[in-house]
């Protein structure tokens, strides 16, 4: 195998090509990092602590964590079978289904909310039936979950699909030729091998759900999630009042990256 | 007994079959170039691929319509296909019914020392041993192997080949062994099936296939580099250009034939020596020639000789002692002895008898 770095590369001066690319890229890195650092530094810990213990922030945090966990769970339950099917299917239909799965990722979230309202809105058949049975699909946690699942489930499907594809099919054939059923093969061979990738997808879906704003505000202004609470605080009381909750979201985002890297399966890398 | 009847499969522009074969409790070595349909054959037998037509039965049990897990056809893959998240013991235990069976197979395949290791830490040979143990643990009714030695280094391949030979002898089940390596096929196969373009070109015992190829393709693929177009001259002789060779095969006179002279069966002699009395070589089959080139292949030398002027550009193999004794070098004169029994004639397909 060739070495990652050639002898001549290391022999060049300080301003070699790799250094130049890094310096240029560093501008972008600063653009990412400085606002985050500025946000965290500008908020004294006691202010953040005082603000995040206020009832409206606690309520929003609870709603966000509960709804994002539920969304991630729903996305996993329905997304894993689809991911497995996509990983193992052949033909044109696979391309079409993959495009459909990716659609929510490229659709502006607020448009996602609008299209969802045409199905589950209070005036639609589904919306009326659900509300009549005590489960309103808008202005409810169910509405939040619907919006979050719509925008975050593709992360599970796409990431799990890649994880399933990375499992050599000959392993499944080997298992089955040893007399094990398809289900046993999936449970004992495919799933354990794809698991880190699947978990990465679920983590990403959770993170995306926690930060979801556009589709959520269309379906469920109440109960407020954290992004909605930040927006309300910003529009009514100003930026300073919105900052502490934003710090919490930044913390969740950083934790997500830590989890992904701990899994060794960061699909964003 | 494994019976394949009129198997066909067409996909991605490749036409497989029709293939008919019966494999008793023996080793059928399936030999052929890449893309000739060898792996498709295993896939169809194992149930990975459904044939378009035809049937597979094992011990009288029709396998058509049965899924992979219901066929009892043990499958050994080229890379072993060991489950990477399980240790060697767990891999074997995946199919074994008891710990005793694991230990028994581990002893048989000499892998007791590696049972607690994961596949990533095993050598290529160890992986194949574990894969074989895992497959045998399921107690299959037939064993299908897809080039299990092809990725191994030569010394390990040689050793494992002889061990497999002994192992297959002890199994009383049909074994289908796919390979593109002629040496492996002849070493392990009770019979060899030569595949070409999805069909069996020739099937038979290794000695028959090697000595009596039925087509030019089989002759070439089994290492016969000396193929010449000739005409049967009657009275057990064949004419190649200006040369007449004595053969043991009787083909009607004036029939067009391909003359096969297997490199390992041609001998080089001292140019000054007359053929020894009682030699199997007919006087007319000793031809003067000149060494064109030679190549040291380790255990033997491959020598290119222009015999009878340049009428016969032959390749022959020479063991080191003979090579030294004859002082072979480019331009050196030699005599080429071609025993009549070393000459095999392939009648042209369009020849009329």
Coordinates of N, CA and C in Angstrom, one line a residue, chain A residues 27-162:
Chain A
X27 N -10.9 29.8 6.9 CA -11.8 31.0 6.9 C -13.3 30.5 7.2
X28 N -13.6 29.4 6.5 CA -14.9 28.8 6.6 C -15.1 28.3 8.0
X29 N -14.0 27.6 8.5 CA -14.1 27.1 9.9 C -14.4 28.2 10.9
X30 N -13.8 29.3 10.7 CA -14.0 30.5 11.7 C -15.4 30.9 11.6
X31 N -15.9 30.9 10.3 CA -17.3 31.3 10.1 C -18.3 30.4 10.9
X32 N -17.9 29.1 11.0 CA -18.8 28.1 11.7 C -18.6 28.4 13.2
X33 N -17.4 28.5 13.6 CA -17.1 28.4 15.0 C -17.3 29.7 15.8
X34 N -17.0 30.8 15.2 CA -17.0 32.1 16.0 C -18.4 32.4 16.5
X35 N -19.5 32.3 15.6 CA -20.8 32.7 16.2 C -21.2 31.8 17.3
X36 N -20.8 30.5 17.2 CA -21.2 29.5 18.3 C -20.5 29.9 19.6
X37 N -19.2 30.2 19.5 CA -18.4 30.6 20.7 C -18.9 31.9 21.2
X38 N -19.2 32.8 20.3 CA -19.7 34.1 20.7 C -21.0 33.9 21.5
X39 N -21.9 33.0 21.0 CA -23.2 32.8 21.7 C -23.0 32.3 23.1
X40 N -22.1 31.3 23.2 CA -21.9 30.6 24.5 C -21.2 31.6 25.4
X41 N -20.2 32.4 24.9 CA -19.5 33.3 25.8 C -20.4 34.5 26.2
X42 N -21.2 34.9 25.3 CA -22.1 36.1 25.7 C -23.1 35.8 26.7
X43 N -23.3 34.5 27.0 CA -24.4 34.1 27.9 C -23.7 33.6 29.2
X44 N -23.7 34.4 30.3 CA -23.1 33.9 31.5 C -23.9 32.7 32.0
X45 N -23.2 31.7 32.6 CA -23.8 30.5 33.0 C -25.0 30.7 33.9
X46 N -24.9 31.7 34.8 CA -26.1 31.9 35.7 C -27.3 32.4 35.0
X47 N -27.1 33.2 33.9 CA -28.2 33.7 33.1 C -28.9 32.5 32.4
X48 N -28.0 31.7 31.8 CA -28.5 30.5 31.1 C -29.3 29.6 32.0
X49 N -28.7 29.4 33.2 CA -29.3 28.5 34.2 C -30.7 29.0 34.6
X50 N -30.7 30.3 34.9 CA -31.9 31.0 35.4 C -33.0 30.9 34.3
X51 N -32.6 31.1 33.1 CA -33.6 31.1 32.0 C -34.1 29.7 31.7
X52 N -33.2 28.7 31.7 CA -33.7 27.4 31.3 C -34.5 26.7 32.4
X53 N -34.5 27.3 33.5 CA -35.3 26.7 34.6 C -36.7 27.3 34.7
X54 N -36.9 28.3 33.8 CA -38.2 28.9 33.8 C -39.3 28.0 33.2
X55 N -40.5 28.0 33.6 CA -41.5 27.1 33.2 C -41.7 27.0 31.7
X56 N -41.7 28.1 31.0 CA -41.9 28.0 29.5 C -40.8 27.3 28.8
X57 N -39.5 27.5 29.3 CA -38.4 26.7 28.7 C -38.4 25.3 29.1
X58 N -38.7 25.0 30.3 CA -38.8 23.6 30.8 C -39.9 22.8 30.0
X59 N -41.0 23.5 29.8 CA -42.1 22.9 29.0 C -41.7 22.6 27.6
X60 N -41.0 23.6 27.0 CA -40.6 23.5 25.6 C -39.6 22.4 25.5
X61 N -38.6 22.3 26.5 CA -37.6 21.3 26.4 C -38.3 19.9 26.6
X62 N -39.2 19.8 27.5 CA -39.9 18.5 27.7 C -40.6 18.1 26.4
X63 N -41.3 19.0 25.8 CA -42.0 18.7 24.5 C -41.1 18.3 23.5
X64 N -40.0 19.0 23.3 CA -39.0 18.7 22.3 C -38.4 17.3 22.5
X65 N -38.0 17.0 23.8 CA -37.3 15.7 24.0 C -38.3 14.6 23.8
X66 N -39.5 14.7 24.3 CA -40.6 13.7 24.2 C -40.9 13.5 22.7
X67 N -41.2 14.6 22.0 CA -41.6 14.5 20.6 C -40.5 14.0 19.7
X68 N -39.2 14.5 20.0 CA -38.1 14.0 19.1 C -37.8 12.5 19.4
X69 N -37.9 12.1 20.6 CA -37.7 10.7 20.9 C -38.8 9.8 20.2
X70 N -40.0 10.3 20.3 CA -41.1 9.6 19.6 C -40.9 9.5 18.1
X71 N -40.5 10.7 17.6 CA -40.3 10.8 16.1 C -39.2 9.8 15.7
X72 N -38.1 9.8 16.5 CA -37.0 8.9 16.1 C -37.4 7.5 16.2
X73 N -38.2 7.2 17.2 CA -38.7 5.8 17.4 C -39.6 5.4 16.2
X74 N -40.6 6.3 15.8 CA -41.5 6.0 14.7 C -40.6 5.9 13.4
X75 N -39.7 6.8 13.2 CA -38.8 6.7 12.0 C -38.1 5.4 11.9
X76 N -37.6 4.9 13.1 CA -36.9 3.7 13.1 C -37.8 2.5 12.8
X77 N -38.9 2.5 13.5 CA -39.9 1.3 13.3 C -40.3 1.2 11.8
X78 N -40.6 2.3 11.2 CA -41.0 2.2 9.8 C -39.9 2.4 8.8
X79 N -38.8 3.1 9.2 CA -37.7 3.3 8.3 C -36.8 2.2 8.1
X80 N -36.6 1.3 9.2 CA -35.6 0.2 9.0 C -36.1 -0.8 8.0
X81 N -37.4 -1.2 8.0 CA -37.8 -2.1 6.9 C -37.6 -1.6 5.5
X82 N -37.9 -0.3 5.4 CA -37.8 0.4 4.1 C -36.3 0.4 3.7
X83 N -35.5 0.7 4.7 CA -34.0 0.8 4.4 C -33.5 -0.6 4.0
X84 N -34.0 -1.6 4.6 CA -33.5 -3.0 4.3 C -34.0 -3.3 2.9
X85 N -35.2 -3.0 2.6 CA -35.8 -3.3 1.3 C -35.0 -2.6 0.2
X86 N -34.7 -1.3 0.5 CA -33.9 -0.5 -0.5 C -32.5 -1.1 -0.7
X87 N -31.9 -1.6 0.4 CA -30.6 -2.1 0.3 C -30.5 -3.4 -0.4
X88 N -31.6 -4.2 -0.4 CA -31.6 -5.5 -1.1 C -32.3 -5.6 -2.4
X89 N -33.2 -4.5 -2.7 CA -34.0 -4.6 -3.9 C -33.1 -4.2 -5.1
X90 N -33.6 -4.6 -6.3 CA -32.9 -4.3 -7.5 C -34.0 -3.6 -8.4
X91 N -33.5 -2.9 -9.5 CA -34.4 -2.4 -10.5 C -34.7 -0.9 -10.4
X92 N -35.4 -0.4 -11.3 CA -35.8 1.0 -11.4 C -36.6 1.5 -10.2
X93 N -37.4 0.6 -9.7 CA -38.3 1.1 -8.6 C -37.5 1.5 -7.4
X94 N -36.3 0.9 -7.2 CA -35.5 1.3 -6.1 C -35.0 2.8 -6.2
X95 N -34.7 3.2 -7.5 CA -34.3 4.5 -7.7 C -35.4 5.5 -7.4
X96 N -36.6 5.1 -7.8 CA -37.8 6.0 -7.6 C -38.1 6.1 -6.1
X97 N -38.0 5.0 -5.4 CA -38.3 5.0 -4.0 C -37.2 5.8 -3.2
X98 N -36.0 5.7 -3.6 CA -34.9 6.4 -3.0 C -35.1 7.9 -3.1
X99 N -35.5 8.3 -4.3 CA -35.8 9.7 -4.6 C -36.9 10.2 -3.7
X100 N -37.9 9.4 -3.5 CA -39.1 9.8 -2.7 C -38.6 9.9 -1.2
X101 N -37.8 9.0 -0.8 CA -37.3 9.1 0.6 C -36.5 10.4 0.9
X102 N -35.7 10.8 -0.1 CA -34.9 11.9 0.0 C -35.6 13.3 -0.1
X103 N -36.8 13.2 -0.7 CA -37.6 14.4 -1.0 C -37.8 15.3 0.3
X104 N -38.2 14.7 1.4 CA -38.3 15.6 2.6 C -37.0 16.3 3.0
X105 N -35.9 15.8 2.6 CA -34.6 16.4 3.0 C -34.4 17.7 2.2
X106 N -34.9 17.7 0.9 CA -34.6 18.8 0.1 C -35.8 19.8 0.0
X107 N -36.9 19.4 0.6 CA -38.1 20.2 0.6 C -37.9 21.3 1.7
X108 N -38.2 22.6 1.5 CA -38.1 23.5 2.6 C -39.0 23.1 3.7
X109 N -38.6 23.1 4.9 CA -39.4 22.6 6.0 C -40.8 23.2 6.1
X110 N -40.8 24.5 5.8 CA -42.1 25.2 5.9 C -43.1 24.6 4.9
X111 N -42.5 24.3 3.7 CA -43.4 23.7 2.7 C -43.8 22.3 3.1
X112 N -42.9 21.6 3.8 CA -43.2 20.2 4.3 C -44.4 20.4 5.2
X113 N -44.4 21.4 6.1 CA -45.5 21.7 7.0 C -46.8 21.9 6.2
X114 N -46.7 22.7 5.1 CA -47.9 23.0 4.3 C -48.5 21.7 3.7
X115 N -47.6 20.9 3.1 CA -48.1 19.7 2.4 C -48.7 18.7 3.5
X116 N -48.1 18.7 4.7 CA -48.7 17.9 5.7 C -50.1 18.4 6.1
X117 N -50.3 19.7 6.1 CA -51.6 20.2 6.5 C -52.7 19.8 5.6
X118 N -52.3 19.6 4.3 CA -53.3 19.2 3.3 C -53.8 17.8 3.6
X119 N -53.1 17.0 4.4 CA -53.5 15.7 4.8 C -54.1 15.6 6.2
X120 N -53.4 16.2 7.1 CA -53.8 16.1 8.5 C -54.3 17.4 9.2
X121 N -54.5 18.4 8.3 CA -55.0 19.7 8.8 C -56.4 19.5 9.4
X122 N -56.8 20.4 10.3 CA -58.1 20.3 11.0 C -59.3 20.2 10.1
X123 N -59.2 20.7 8.9 CA -60.3 20.6 8.0 C -60.3 19.4 7.1
X124 N -59.3 18.6 7.2 CA -59.2 17.4 6.3 C -59.9 16.3 6.9
X125 N -60.2 15.2 6.1 CA -60.9 14.1 6.5 C -60.1 13.4 7.7
X126 N -58.8 13.2 7.4 CA -58.0 12.5 8.4 C -57.9 13.3 9.7
X127 N -57.7 14.6 9.5 CA -57.7 15.5 10.7 C -58.9 15.5 11.5
X128 N -60.1 15.6 10.8 CA -61.4 15.6 11.5 C -61.6 14.2 12.3
X129 N -61.3 13.1 11.6 CA -61.5 11.8 12.2 C -60.6 11.6 13.4
X130 N -59.4 12.0 13.3 CA -58.4 11.9 14.4 C -58.9 12.8 15.6
X131 N -59.3 14.0 15.3 CA -59.7 14.9 16.4 C -61.0 14.4 17.0
X132 N -61.9 13.8 16.2 CA -63.1 13.3 16.8 C -62.8 12.1 17.7
X133 N -61.7 11.4 17.5 CA -61.4 10.3 18.4 C -60.4 10.7 19.5
X134 N -60.3 12.0 19.7 CA -59.5 12.5 20.8 C -58.0 12.6 20.5
X135 N -57.6 12.6 19.3 CA -56.2 12.7 18.9 C -56.0 13.8 17.8
X136 N -56.1 15.0 18.2 CA -55.9 16.1 17.2 C -54.5 16.0 16.6
X137 N -54.4 16.2 15.3 CA -53.1 16.1 14.6 C -52.5 17.4 14.4
X138 N -53.1 18.5 14.8 CA -52.5 19.8 14.8 C -52.7 20.4 16.2
X139 N -51.8 21.4 16.5 CA -51.8 22.0 17.8 C -51.7 20.9 18.9
X140 N -50.9 19.9 18.7 CA -50.8 18.9 19.7 C -49.4 18.2 19.6
X141 N -49.0 17.4 20.6 CA -47.7 16.7 20.5 C -47.7 15.8 19.3
X142 N -48.9 15.2 19.0 CA -49.0 14.4 17.8 C -48.6 15.1 16.5
X143 N -49.1 16.4 16.5 CA -48.7 17.2 15.3 C -47.2 17.5 15.2
X144 N -46.6 17.7 16.4 CA -45.2 17.9 16.5 C -44.5 16.7 16.0
X145 N -44.9 15.5 16.4 CA -44.3 14.3 16.0 C -44.5 14.0 14.5
X146 N -45.7 14.3 14.0 CA -45.9 14.2 12.6 C -44.9 15.0 11.8
X147 N -44.8 16.3 12.2 CA -43.9 17.2 11.4 C -42.4 16.8 11.6
X148 N -42.0 16.4 12.8 CA -40.6 16.0 13.0 C -40.3 14.7 12.2
X149 N -41.3 13.7 12.3 CA -41.0 12.4 11.6 C -40.9 12.7 10.1
X150 N -41.7 13.6 9.5 CA -41.6 13.8 8.1 C -40.2 14.3 7.7
X151 N -39.7 15.2 8.4 CA -38.4 15.8 8.0 C -37.2 15.0 8.5
X152 N -37.4 14.2 9.5 CA -36.2 13.5 10.1 C -36.1 12.0 9.7
X153 N -37.2 11.4 9.3 CA -37.1 10.0 9.0 C -36.2 9.6 7.9
X154 N -36.0 10.5 6.9 CA -35.1 10.2 5.8 C -33.7 9.9 6.3
X155 N -33.3 10.5 7.4 CA -32.0 10.3 8.0 C -31.8 8.8 8.4
X156 N -32.9 8.3 9.0 CA -32.8 6.9 9.4 C -32.7 6.0 8.2
X157 N -33.6 6.3 7.2 CA -33.7 5.4 6.0 C -32.4 5.4 5.2
X158 N -31.9 6.6 5.0 CA -30.7 6.7 4.1 C -29.5 6.1 4.8
X159 N -29.3 6.4 6.1 CA -28.2 5.9 6.9 C -28.3 4.4 7.1
X160 N -29.5 3.9 7.4 CA -29.6 2.5 7.7 C -29.4 1.7 6.3
X161 N -29.9 2.3 5.3 CA -29.8 1.7 3.9 C -28.3 1.5 3.7
X162 N -27.5 2.5 3.9 CA -26.0 2.4 3.7 C -25.5 1.3 4.6

